[in-house]
Coordinates of C-alpha atoms in Angstrom, one line a residue:
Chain F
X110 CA 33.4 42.0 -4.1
X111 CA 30.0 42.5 -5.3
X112 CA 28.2 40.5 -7.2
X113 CA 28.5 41.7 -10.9
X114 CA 32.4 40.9 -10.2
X115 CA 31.9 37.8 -9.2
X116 CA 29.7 37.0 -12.2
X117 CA 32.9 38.6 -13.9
X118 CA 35.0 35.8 -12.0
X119 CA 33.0 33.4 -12.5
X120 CA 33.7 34.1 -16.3
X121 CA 37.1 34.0 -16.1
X122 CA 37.6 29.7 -14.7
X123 CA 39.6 27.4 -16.7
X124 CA 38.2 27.3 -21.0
X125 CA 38.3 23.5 -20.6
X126 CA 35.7 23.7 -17.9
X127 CA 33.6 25.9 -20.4
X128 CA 34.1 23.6 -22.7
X129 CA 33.0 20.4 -21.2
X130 CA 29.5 22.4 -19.9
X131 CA 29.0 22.9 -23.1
X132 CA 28.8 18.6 -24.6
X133 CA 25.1 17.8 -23.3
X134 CA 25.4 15.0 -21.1
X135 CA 24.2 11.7 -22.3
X136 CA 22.2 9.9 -19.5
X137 CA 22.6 6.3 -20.6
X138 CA 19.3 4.0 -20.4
X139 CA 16.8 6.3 -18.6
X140 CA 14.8 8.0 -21.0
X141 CA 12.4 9.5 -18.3
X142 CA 12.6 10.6 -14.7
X143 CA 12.6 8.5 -11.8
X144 CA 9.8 9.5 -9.5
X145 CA 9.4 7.1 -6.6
X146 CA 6.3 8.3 -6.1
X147 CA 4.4 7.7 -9.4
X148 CA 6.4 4.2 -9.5
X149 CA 4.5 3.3 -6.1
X150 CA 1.4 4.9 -7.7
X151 CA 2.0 2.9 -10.9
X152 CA 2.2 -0.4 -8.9
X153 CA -0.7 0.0 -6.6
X154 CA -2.7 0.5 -9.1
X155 CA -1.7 -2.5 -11.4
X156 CA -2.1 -4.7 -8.2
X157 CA -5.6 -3.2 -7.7
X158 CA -6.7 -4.0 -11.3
X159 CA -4.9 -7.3 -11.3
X160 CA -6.6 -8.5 -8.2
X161 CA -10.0 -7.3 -9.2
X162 CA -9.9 -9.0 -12.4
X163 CA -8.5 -12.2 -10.7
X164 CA -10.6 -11.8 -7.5
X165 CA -14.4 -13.1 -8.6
X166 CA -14.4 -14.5 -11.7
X167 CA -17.8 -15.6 -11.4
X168 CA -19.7 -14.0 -8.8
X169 CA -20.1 -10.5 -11.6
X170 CA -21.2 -7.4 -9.6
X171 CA -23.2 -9.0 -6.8
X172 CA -23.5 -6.8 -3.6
X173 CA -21.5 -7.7 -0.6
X174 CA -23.0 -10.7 0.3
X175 CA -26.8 -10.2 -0.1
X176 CA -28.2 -11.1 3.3
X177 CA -31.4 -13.4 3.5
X178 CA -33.7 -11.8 5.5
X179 CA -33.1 -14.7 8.7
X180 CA -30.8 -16.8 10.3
X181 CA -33.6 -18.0 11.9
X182 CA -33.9 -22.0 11.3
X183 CA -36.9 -24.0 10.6
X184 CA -40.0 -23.3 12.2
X185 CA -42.2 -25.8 12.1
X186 CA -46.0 -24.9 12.4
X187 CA -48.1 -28.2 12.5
X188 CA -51.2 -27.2 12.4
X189 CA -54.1 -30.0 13.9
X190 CA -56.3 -30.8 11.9
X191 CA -57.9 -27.7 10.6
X192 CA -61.9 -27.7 10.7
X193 CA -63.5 -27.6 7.3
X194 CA -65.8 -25.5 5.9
X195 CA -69.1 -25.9 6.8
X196 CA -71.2 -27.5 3.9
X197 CA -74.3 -26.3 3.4
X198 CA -76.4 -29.5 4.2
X199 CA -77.5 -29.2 0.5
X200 CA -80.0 -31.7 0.7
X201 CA -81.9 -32.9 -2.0
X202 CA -85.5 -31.3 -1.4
X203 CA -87.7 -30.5 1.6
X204 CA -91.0 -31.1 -0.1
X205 CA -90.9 -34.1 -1.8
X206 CA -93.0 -36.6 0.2
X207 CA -91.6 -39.8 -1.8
X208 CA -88.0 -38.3 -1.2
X209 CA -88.5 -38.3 2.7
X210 CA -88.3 -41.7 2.9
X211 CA -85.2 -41.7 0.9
X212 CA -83.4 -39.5 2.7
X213 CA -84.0 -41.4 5.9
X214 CA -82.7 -44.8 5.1
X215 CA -79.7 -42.8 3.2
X216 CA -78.5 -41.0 6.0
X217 CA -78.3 -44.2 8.3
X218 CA -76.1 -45.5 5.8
X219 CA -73.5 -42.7 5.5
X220 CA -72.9 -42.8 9.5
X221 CA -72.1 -46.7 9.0
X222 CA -69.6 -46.1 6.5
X223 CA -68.2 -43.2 8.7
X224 CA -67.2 -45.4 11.1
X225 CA -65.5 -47.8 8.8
X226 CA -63.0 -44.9 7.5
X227 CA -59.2 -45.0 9.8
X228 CA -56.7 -43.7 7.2
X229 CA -56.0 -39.5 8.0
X230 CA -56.4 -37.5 5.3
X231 CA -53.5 -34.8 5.4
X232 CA -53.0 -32.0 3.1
X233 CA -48.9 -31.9 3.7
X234 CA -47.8 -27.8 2.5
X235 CA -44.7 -26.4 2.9
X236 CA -42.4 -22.8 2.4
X237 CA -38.5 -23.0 1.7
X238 CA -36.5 -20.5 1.2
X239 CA -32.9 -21.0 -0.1
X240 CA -29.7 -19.5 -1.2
X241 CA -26.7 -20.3 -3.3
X242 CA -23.8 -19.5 -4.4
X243 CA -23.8 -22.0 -7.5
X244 CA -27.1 -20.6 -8.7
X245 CA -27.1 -22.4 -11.4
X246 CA -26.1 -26.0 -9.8
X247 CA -28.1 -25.8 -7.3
X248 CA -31.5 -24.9 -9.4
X249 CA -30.7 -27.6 -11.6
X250 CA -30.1 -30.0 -8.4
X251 CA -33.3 -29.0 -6.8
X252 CA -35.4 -29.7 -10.3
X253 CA -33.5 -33.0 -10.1
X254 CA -34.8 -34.3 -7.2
X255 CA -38.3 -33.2 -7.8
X256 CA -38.5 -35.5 -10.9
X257 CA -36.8 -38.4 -8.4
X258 CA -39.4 -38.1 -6.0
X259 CA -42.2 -38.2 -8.8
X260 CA -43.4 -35.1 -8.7
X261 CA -44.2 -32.5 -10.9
X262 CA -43.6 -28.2 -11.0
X263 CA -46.6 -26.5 -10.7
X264 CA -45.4 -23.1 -11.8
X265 CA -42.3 -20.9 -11.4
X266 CA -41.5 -17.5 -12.0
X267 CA -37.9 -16.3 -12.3
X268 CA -36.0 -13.4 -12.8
X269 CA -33.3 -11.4 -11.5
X270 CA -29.8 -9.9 -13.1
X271 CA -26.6 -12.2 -13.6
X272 CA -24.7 -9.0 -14.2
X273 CA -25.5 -8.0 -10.9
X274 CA -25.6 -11.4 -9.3
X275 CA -29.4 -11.5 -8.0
X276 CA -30.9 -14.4 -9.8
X277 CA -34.0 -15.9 -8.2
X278 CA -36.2 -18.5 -8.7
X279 CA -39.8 -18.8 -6.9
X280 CA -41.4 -22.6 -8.1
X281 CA -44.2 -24.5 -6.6
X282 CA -43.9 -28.1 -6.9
X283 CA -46.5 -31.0 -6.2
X284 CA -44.5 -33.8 -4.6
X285 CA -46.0 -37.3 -3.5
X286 CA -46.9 -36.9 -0.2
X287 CA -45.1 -40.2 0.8
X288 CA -41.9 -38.4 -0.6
X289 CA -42.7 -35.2 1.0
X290 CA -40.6 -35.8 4.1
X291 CA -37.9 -37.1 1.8
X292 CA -37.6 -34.4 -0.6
X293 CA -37.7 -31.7 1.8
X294 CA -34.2 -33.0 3.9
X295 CA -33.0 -33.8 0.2
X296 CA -33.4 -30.0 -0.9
X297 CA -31.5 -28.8 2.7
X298 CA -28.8 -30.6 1.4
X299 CA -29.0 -29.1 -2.3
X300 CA -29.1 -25.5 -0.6
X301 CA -28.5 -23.4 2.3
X302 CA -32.1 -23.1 3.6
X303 CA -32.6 -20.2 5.4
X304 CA -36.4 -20.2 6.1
X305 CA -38.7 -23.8 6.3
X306 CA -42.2 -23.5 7.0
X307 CA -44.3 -26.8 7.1
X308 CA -48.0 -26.9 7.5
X309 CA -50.5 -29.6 7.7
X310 CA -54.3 -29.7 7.4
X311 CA -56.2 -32.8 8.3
X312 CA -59.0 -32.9 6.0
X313 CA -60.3 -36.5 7.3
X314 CA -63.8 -35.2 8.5
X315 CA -64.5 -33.7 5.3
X316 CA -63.0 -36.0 3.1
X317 CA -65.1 -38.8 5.4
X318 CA -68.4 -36.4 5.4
X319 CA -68.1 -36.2 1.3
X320 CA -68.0 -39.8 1.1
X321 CA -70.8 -40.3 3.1
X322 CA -72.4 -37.3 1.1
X323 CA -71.8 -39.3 -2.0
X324 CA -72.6 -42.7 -0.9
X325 CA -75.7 -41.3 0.5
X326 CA -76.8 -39.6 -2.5
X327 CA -75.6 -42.3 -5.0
X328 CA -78.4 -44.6 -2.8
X329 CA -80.8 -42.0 -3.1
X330 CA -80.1 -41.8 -7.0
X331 CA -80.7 -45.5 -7.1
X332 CA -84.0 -45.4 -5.2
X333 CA -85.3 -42.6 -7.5
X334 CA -84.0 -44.8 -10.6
X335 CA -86.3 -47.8 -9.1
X336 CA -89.5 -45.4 -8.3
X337 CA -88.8 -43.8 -12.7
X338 CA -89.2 -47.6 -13.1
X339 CA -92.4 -47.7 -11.4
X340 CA -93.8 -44.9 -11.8
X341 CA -97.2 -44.6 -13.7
X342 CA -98.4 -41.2 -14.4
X343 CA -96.3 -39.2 -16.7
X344 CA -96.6 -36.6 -13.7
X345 CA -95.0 -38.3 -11.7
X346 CA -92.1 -39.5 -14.0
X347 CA -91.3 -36.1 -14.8
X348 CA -91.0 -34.8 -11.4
X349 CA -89.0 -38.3 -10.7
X350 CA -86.5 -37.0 -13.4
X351 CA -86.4 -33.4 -11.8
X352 CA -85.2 -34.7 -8.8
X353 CA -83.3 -37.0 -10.2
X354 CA -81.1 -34.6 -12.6
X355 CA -80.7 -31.8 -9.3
X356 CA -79.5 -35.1 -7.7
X357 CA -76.9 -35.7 -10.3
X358 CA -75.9 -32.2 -10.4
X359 CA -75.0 -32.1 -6.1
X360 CA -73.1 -35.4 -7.2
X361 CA -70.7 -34.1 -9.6
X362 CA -70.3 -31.0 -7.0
X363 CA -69.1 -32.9 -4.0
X364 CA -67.7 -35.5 -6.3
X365 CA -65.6 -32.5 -7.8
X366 CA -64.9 -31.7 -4.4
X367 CA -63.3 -34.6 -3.0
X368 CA -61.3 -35.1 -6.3
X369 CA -59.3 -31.7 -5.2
X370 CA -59.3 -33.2 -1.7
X371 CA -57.7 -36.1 -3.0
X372 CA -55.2 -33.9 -5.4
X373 CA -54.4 -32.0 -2.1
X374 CA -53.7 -35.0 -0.3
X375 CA -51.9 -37.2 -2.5
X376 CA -49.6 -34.9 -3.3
X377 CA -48.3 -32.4 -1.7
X378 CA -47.3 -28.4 -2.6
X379 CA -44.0 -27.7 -1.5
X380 CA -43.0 -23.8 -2.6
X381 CA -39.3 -22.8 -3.0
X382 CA -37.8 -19.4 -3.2
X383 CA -34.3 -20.0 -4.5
X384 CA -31.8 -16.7 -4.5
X385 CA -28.3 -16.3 -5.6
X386 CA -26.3 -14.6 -3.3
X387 CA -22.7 -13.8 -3.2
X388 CA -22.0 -15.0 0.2
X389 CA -24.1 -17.9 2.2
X390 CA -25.3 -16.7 5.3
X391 CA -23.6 -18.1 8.2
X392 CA -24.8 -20.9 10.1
X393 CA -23.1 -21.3 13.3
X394 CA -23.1 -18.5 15.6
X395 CA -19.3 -18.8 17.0
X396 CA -17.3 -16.0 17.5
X397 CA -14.8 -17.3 15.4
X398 CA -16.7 -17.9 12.3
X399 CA -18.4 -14.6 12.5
X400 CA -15.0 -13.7 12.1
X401 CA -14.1 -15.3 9.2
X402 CA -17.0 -14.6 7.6
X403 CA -16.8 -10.6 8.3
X404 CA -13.0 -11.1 6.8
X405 CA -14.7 -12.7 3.5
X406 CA -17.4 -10.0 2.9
X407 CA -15.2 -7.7 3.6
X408 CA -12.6 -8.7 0.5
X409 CA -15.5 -9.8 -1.2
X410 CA -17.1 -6.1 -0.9
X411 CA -13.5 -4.4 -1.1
X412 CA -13.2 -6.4 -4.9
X413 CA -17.0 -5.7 -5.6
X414 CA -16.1 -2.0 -5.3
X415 CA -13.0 -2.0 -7.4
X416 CA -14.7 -3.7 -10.2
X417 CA -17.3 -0.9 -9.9
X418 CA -15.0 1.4 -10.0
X419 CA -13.3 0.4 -12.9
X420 CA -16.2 -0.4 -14.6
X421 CA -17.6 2.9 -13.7
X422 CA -14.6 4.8 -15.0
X423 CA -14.7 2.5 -18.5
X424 CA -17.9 3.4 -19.1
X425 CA -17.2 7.5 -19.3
X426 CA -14.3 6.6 -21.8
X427 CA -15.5 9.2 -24.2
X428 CA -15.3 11.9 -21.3
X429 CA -12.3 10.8 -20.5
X430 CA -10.8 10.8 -23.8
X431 CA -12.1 14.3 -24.5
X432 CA -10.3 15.4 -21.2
X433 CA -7.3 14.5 -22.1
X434 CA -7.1 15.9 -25.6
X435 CA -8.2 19.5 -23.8
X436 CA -5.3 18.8 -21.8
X437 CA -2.9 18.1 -24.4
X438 CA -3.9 21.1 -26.2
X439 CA -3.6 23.2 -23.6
X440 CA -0.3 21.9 -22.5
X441 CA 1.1 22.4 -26.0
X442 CA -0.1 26.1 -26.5
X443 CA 1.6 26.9 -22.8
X444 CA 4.5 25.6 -24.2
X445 CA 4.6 27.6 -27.1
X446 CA 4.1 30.6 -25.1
X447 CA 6.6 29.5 -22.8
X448 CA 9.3 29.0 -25.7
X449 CA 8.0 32.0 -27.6
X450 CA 8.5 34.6 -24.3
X451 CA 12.1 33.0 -23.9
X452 CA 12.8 33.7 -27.6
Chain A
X1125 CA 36.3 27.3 -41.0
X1126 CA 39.2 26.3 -38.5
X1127 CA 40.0 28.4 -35.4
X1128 CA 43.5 28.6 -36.6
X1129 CA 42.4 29.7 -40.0
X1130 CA 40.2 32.4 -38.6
X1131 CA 43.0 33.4 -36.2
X1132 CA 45.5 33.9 -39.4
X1133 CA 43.2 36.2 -40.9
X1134 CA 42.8 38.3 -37.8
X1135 CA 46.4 38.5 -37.5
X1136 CA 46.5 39.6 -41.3
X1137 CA 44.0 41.8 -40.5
X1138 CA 41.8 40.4 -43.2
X1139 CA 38.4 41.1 -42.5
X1140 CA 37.1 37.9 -43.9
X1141 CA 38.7 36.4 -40.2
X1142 CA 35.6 38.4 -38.7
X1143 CA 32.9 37.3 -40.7
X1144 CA 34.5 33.9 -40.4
X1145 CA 33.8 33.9 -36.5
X1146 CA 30.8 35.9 -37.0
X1147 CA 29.2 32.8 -39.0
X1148 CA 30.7 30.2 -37.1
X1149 CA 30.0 31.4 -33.6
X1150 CA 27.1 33.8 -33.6
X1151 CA 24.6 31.7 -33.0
X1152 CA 26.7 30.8 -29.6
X1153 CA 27.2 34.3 -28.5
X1154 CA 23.9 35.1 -29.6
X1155 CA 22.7 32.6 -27.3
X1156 CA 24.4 33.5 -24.4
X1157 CA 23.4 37.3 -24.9
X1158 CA 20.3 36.4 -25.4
X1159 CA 20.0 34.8 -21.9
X1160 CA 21.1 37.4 -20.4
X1161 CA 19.5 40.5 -21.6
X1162 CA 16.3 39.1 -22.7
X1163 CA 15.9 41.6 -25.0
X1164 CA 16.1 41.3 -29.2
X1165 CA 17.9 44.0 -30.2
X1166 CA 20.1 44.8 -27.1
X1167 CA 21.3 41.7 -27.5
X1168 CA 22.3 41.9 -30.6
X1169 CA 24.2 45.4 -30.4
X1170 CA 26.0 42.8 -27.3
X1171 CA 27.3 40.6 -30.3
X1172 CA 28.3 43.3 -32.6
X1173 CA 30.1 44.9 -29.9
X1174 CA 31.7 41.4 -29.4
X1175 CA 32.8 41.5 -32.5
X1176 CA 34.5 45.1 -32.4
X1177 CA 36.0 44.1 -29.2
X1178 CA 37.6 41.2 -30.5
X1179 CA 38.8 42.8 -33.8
X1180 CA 40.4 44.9 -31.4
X1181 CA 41.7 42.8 -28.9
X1182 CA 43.0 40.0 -31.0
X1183 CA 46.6 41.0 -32.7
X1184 CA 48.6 41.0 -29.9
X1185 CA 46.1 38.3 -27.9
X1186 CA 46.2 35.1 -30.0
X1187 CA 43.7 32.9 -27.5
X1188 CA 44.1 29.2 -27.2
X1189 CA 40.3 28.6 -27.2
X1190 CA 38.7 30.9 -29.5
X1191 CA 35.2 30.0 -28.7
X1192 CA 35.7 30.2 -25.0
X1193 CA 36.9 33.3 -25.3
X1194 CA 34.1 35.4 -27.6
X1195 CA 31.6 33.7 -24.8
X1196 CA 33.5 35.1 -22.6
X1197 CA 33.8 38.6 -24.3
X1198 CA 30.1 38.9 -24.9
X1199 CA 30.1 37.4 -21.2
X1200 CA 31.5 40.3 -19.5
X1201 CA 29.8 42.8 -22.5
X1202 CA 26.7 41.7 -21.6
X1203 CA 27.4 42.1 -17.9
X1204 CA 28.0 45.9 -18.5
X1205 CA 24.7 46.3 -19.9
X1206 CA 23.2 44.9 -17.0
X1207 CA 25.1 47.2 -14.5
X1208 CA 24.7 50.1 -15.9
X1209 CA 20.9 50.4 -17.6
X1210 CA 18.5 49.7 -15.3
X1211 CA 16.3 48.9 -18.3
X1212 CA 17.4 45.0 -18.6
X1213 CA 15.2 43.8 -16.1
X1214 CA 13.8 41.7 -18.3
X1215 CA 16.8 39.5 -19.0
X1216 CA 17.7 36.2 -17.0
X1217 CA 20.5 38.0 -15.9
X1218 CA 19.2 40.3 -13.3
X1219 CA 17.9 37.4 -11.4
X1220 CA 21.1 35.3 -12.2
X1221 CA 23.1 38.0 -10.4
X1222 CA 20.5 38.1 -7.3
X1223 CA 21.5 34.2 -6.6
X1224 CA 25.3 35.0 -7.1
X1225 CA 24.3 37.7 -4.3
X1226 CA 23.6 34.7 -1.9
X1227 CA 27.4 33.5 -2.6
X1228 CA 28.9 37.0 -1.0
X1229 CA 29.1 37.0 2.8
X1230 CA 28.5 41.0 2.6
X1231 CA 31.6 42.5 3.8
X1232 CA 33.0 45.4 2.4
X1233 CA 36.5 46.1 2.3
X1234 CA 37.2 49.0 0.4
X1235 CA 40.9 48.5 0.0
X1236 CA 41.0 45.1 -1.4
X1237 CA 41.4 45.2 -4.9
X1238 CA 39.3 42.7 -7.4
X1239 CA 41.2 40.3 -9.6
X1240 CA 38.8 39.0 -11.6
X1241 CA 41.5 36.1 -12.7
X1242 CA 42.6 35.3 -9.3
X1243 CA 39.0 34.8 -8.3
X1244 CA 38.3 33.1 -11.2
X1245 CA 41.3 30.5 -10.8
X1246 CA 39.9 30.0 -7.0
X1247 CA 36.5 29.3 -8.9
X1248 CA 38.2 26.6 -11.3
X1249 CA 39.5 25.2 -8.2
X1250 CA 36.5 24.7 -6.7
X1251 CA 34.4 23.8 -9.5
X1252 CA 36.8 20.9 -10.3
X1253 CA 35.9 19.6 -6.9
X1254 CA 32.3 19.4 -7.8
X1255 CA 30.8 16.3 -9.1
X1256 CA 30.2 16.6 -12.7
X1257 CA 26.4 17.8 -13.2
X1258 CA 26.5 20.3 -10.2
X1259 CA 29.7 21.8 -12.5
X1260 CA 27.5 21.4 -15.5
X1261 CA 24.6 22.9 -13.9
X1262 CA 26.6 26.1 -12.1
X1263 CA 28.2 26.7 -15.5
X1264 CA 25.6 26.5 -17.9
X1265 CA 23.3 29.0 -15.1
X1266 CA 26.4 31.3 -14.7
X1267 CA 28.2 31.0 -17.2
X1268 CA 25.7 30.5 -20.0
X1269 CA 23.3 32.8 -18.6
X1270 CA 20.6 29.1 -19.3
X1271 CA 17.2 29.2 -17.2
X1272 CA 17.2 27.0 -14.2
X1273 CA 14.4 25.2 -16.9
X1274 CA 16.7 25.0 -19.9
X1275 CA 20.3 23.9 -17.6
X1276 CA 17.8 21.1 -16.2
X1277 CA 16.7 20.1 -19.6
X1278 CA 20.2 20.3 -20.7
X1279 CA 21.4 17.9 -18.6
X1280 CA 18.6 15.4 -18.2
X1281 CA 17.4 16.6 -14.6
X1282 CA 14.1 17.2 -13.1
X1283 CA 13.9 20.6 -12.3
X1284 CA 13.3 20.7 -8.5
X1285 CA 17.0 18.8 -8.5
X1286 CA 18.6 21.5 -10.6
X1287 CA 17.3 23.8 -8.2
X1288 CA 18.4 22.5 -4.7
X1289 CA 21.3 21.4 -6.4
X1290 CA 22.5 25.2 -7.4
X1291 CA 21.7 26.2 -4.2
X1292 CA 23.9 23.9 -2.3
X1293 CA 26.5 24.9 -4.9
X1294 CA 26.1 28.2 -4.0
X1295 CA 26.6 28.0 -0.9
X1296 CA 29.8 25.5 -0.8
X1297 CA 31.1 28.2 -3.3
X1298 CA 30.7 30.6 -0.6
X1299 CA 32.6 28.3 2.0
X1300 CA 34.7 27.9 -1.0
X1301 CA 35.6 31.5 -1.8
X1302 CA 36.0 32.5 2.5
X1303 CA 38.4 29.6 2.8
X1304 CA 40.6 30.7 0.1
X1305 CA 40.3 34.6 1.2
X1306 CA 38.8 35.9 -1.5
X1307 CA 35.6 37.6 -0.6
X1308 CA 35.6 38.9 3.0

């Protein structure tokens, strides 16, 4: 038998099986094919985008836990008393004979009331750098306690992207320096600090050696006052009053002066750099925290990137859309060729 | 119109009986010539000549199934085409009879003679052992003369599946058909 007979044969079988080839069979509820694979597909994908969407509700698009420069803890540099700037012994005059006198009896005084001085003057500064989760909370925490411990902000810059999850807040902040102590374990607790830097400057001597600038000069001013008094030429008045007025003028300098010392002292500059992050850096150093924490930025990255991904593809809709009306086009004419070569 | 009624008139010899099965089942033959022979206009001589042959063939033959049995005539009509003009490549048919090919185990024995009906029984017999969509499939391919496309469409496959599925008919035909003794 060859095969055009059996293509004969095969015409020959039973009419009623024809027949039944020819009713188009009815494939009750499916209405498309079953492909395992694009069912799998299907479903990964929907979990994907499902757990993205549930995954960080808050945290935006931060990057994978946005490491603070150090773990390092605080480092406390107390500085001793740091020597002041040399004043220019800015005496009165040299030539004024009268003044001599003056100065002499002046000076004695000032070394008497040096040694009557035994509070320290310290300028108390310090550096903290912090980061949070809770942006928000914890800026409004930190502003919170300032206002507790009496103290004021000095300035603040901020900035940073809440899309991307970057905020950050740089502040200075003049805290009483009896608080200072106080407010800085209060804002470790607000925070996870990840840099402290404390610095102190013991202004005493100068503080002291303005004073006795002062004191000294204020008796001077008060002799000069008495000799205006007596004085009997007009000559001399007027050269009385020249001294006199370059008198008042070094007063109101080192006055001036020990008014910033004072500002310094009483209250101190504490300067925070507050950053959002996604994750906190860690704090122990265990092996089995490390661990945990790797296993949270790692989800935390792996959700990041889905998000970016799907945000990424959302935002070339129009490309996409433009692709897939080419495609259906093209699909369409193929079929008409198709159906047109089998006509 | 009614088989019977058309059947009656072939009997009278009334040529209204021929345009009677001409309207009602030319699109049907048409189709299956079509299939076939790919070609316009040969398949439409196929049809006419299916026509002629049944006009001829009818009185004494009164056939049970009418339709059955003009697809059949324009069938085997068809066929003859393809054997003997070289010039119906294009049809489906050409490459519906290199897959029957793989159903012959190649022997040739001269002597035996070829019943088509015999063979064609043994195929019913077989064929009724099939589950139902491989039948549907086979016939509508072989039978029909369908693309592997169309028979897939036809009964709500996916493609690949009609394929491997003919081909492991094929081949339990071929079991099939050297059980029973037919082809050698």
């Amino acid at each position: 038998m060859n095969k055009e007979q059996l293509f004969e044969a095969i015409g020959e079988v039973d009419d009623s099986l024809v027949e039944q080839a020819a009713v188009k069979q009815r494939r009750k509820g499916r209405i498309f094919h079953f492909r395992p694979a694009a069912w799998v597909a299907a479903a990964a994908c929907c979990l994907v985008v499902g757990t993205a969407i549930l995954g960080l509700p808050k945290k935006g698009m931060g990057a994978a836990g946005a490491d603070t420069a150090s773990n390092a803890t605080a480092s406390s540099a107390q500085e001793a008393g740091g020597a002041g700037p040399e004043y220019a012994m800015d005496m009165v005059t040299e030539d004024a004979a009268p003044g001599a006198a003056v100065m002499g009896e002046s000076a004695q005084n000032s070394t008497a009331k040096l040694a009557e001085v035994t509070t320290q003057k310290v300028i108390y500064t310090a550096e903290l750098e912090m980061e949070s989760t809770e942006y928000e909370e914890t800026l409004a925490q930190l502003l919170a306690k300032v206002e507790e411990m009496g103290g004021y902000q000095e300035s603040s810059t901020q900035g940073g992207s809440l899309e991307y999850g970057t905020r950050w807040y740089n502040a200075s902040f003049r805290i009483p320096s009896d608080r200072y102590e106080e407010f800085l374990s209060s804002a470790q607790g607000v925070g996870n600090v990840t840099w402290l830097s404390q610095d102190s400057q013991d202004v005493t001597l100068e503080y002291v050696d303005l004073e006795a600038r002062i004191s000294s000069l204020e008796t001077q001013r008060q002799r000069l006052d008495e000799l205006a008094a007596q004085a009997e030429t007009v000559e001399d008045l007027i050269y009385i009053q020249g001294q006199l007025s370059s008198l008042e003028y070094q007063l109101e300098s080192y006055g001036s002066q020990m008014r910033v010392l004072e500002n310094q002292v009483s209250m101190s500059t504490v300067t925070v750099r507050l950053s959002e992050v996604a994750t906190i850096t860690p704090v122990t150093n265990s092996f089995a925290s490390r661990v945990s924490d790797a296993f949270t930025r790692g989800w935390t990255g792996f959700l990041d990137g889905i998000q970016g991904l799907i945000l990424g593809i959302i935002s070339v809709w129009p490309v996409l859309l433009l692709a897939a009306v080419l495609v259906v086009v093209i699909i369409t004419i193929r079929k008409k060729r198709i159906s047109k070569n089998n006509k | 119109m009614d088989d019977n009624a058309i059947l009656d008139l072939y009997f009278a010899r009334d040529e209204r009986g021929l345009t009677g099965a001409a309207a009602k089942y030319g699109g049907y033959c048409s189709a299956i010539a079509m299939n076939l022979l790919g070609k316009v206009q040969d398949a439409e001589e196929c049809v006419n000549d299916t026509w002629l042959g049944s006009w001829r063939a009818i009185p004494p033959t009164r056939p049970l199934n009418l339709r059955v049995y003009l697809g059949r005539l324009c069938r085997n009509l068809a066929l003859n085409r393809l054997r003997y003009s070289s010039a119906q490549k294009r049809g489906g048919g050409t490459a519906l009879l290199e897959e029957l090919e793989e159903c012959l185990s190649g022997g040739q024995t001269p002597d035996q003679a070829f019943d088509a009906k015999e063979t064609g029984a043994a195929i019913s017999r077989f064929l009724e052992g099939c589950d139902p969509t491989a039948r549907t499939l086979f016939l509508r391919r072989y039978w029909y003369g369908e693309s592997v496309a169309d028979a897939a469409r036809f009964c709500g496959v996916p493609v690949g599946t009609a394929k491997s599925t003919l081909s492991r008919t094929r081949t339990k035909l071929k079991e099939a058909l050297e059980k029973e003794g037919v082809c050698v």
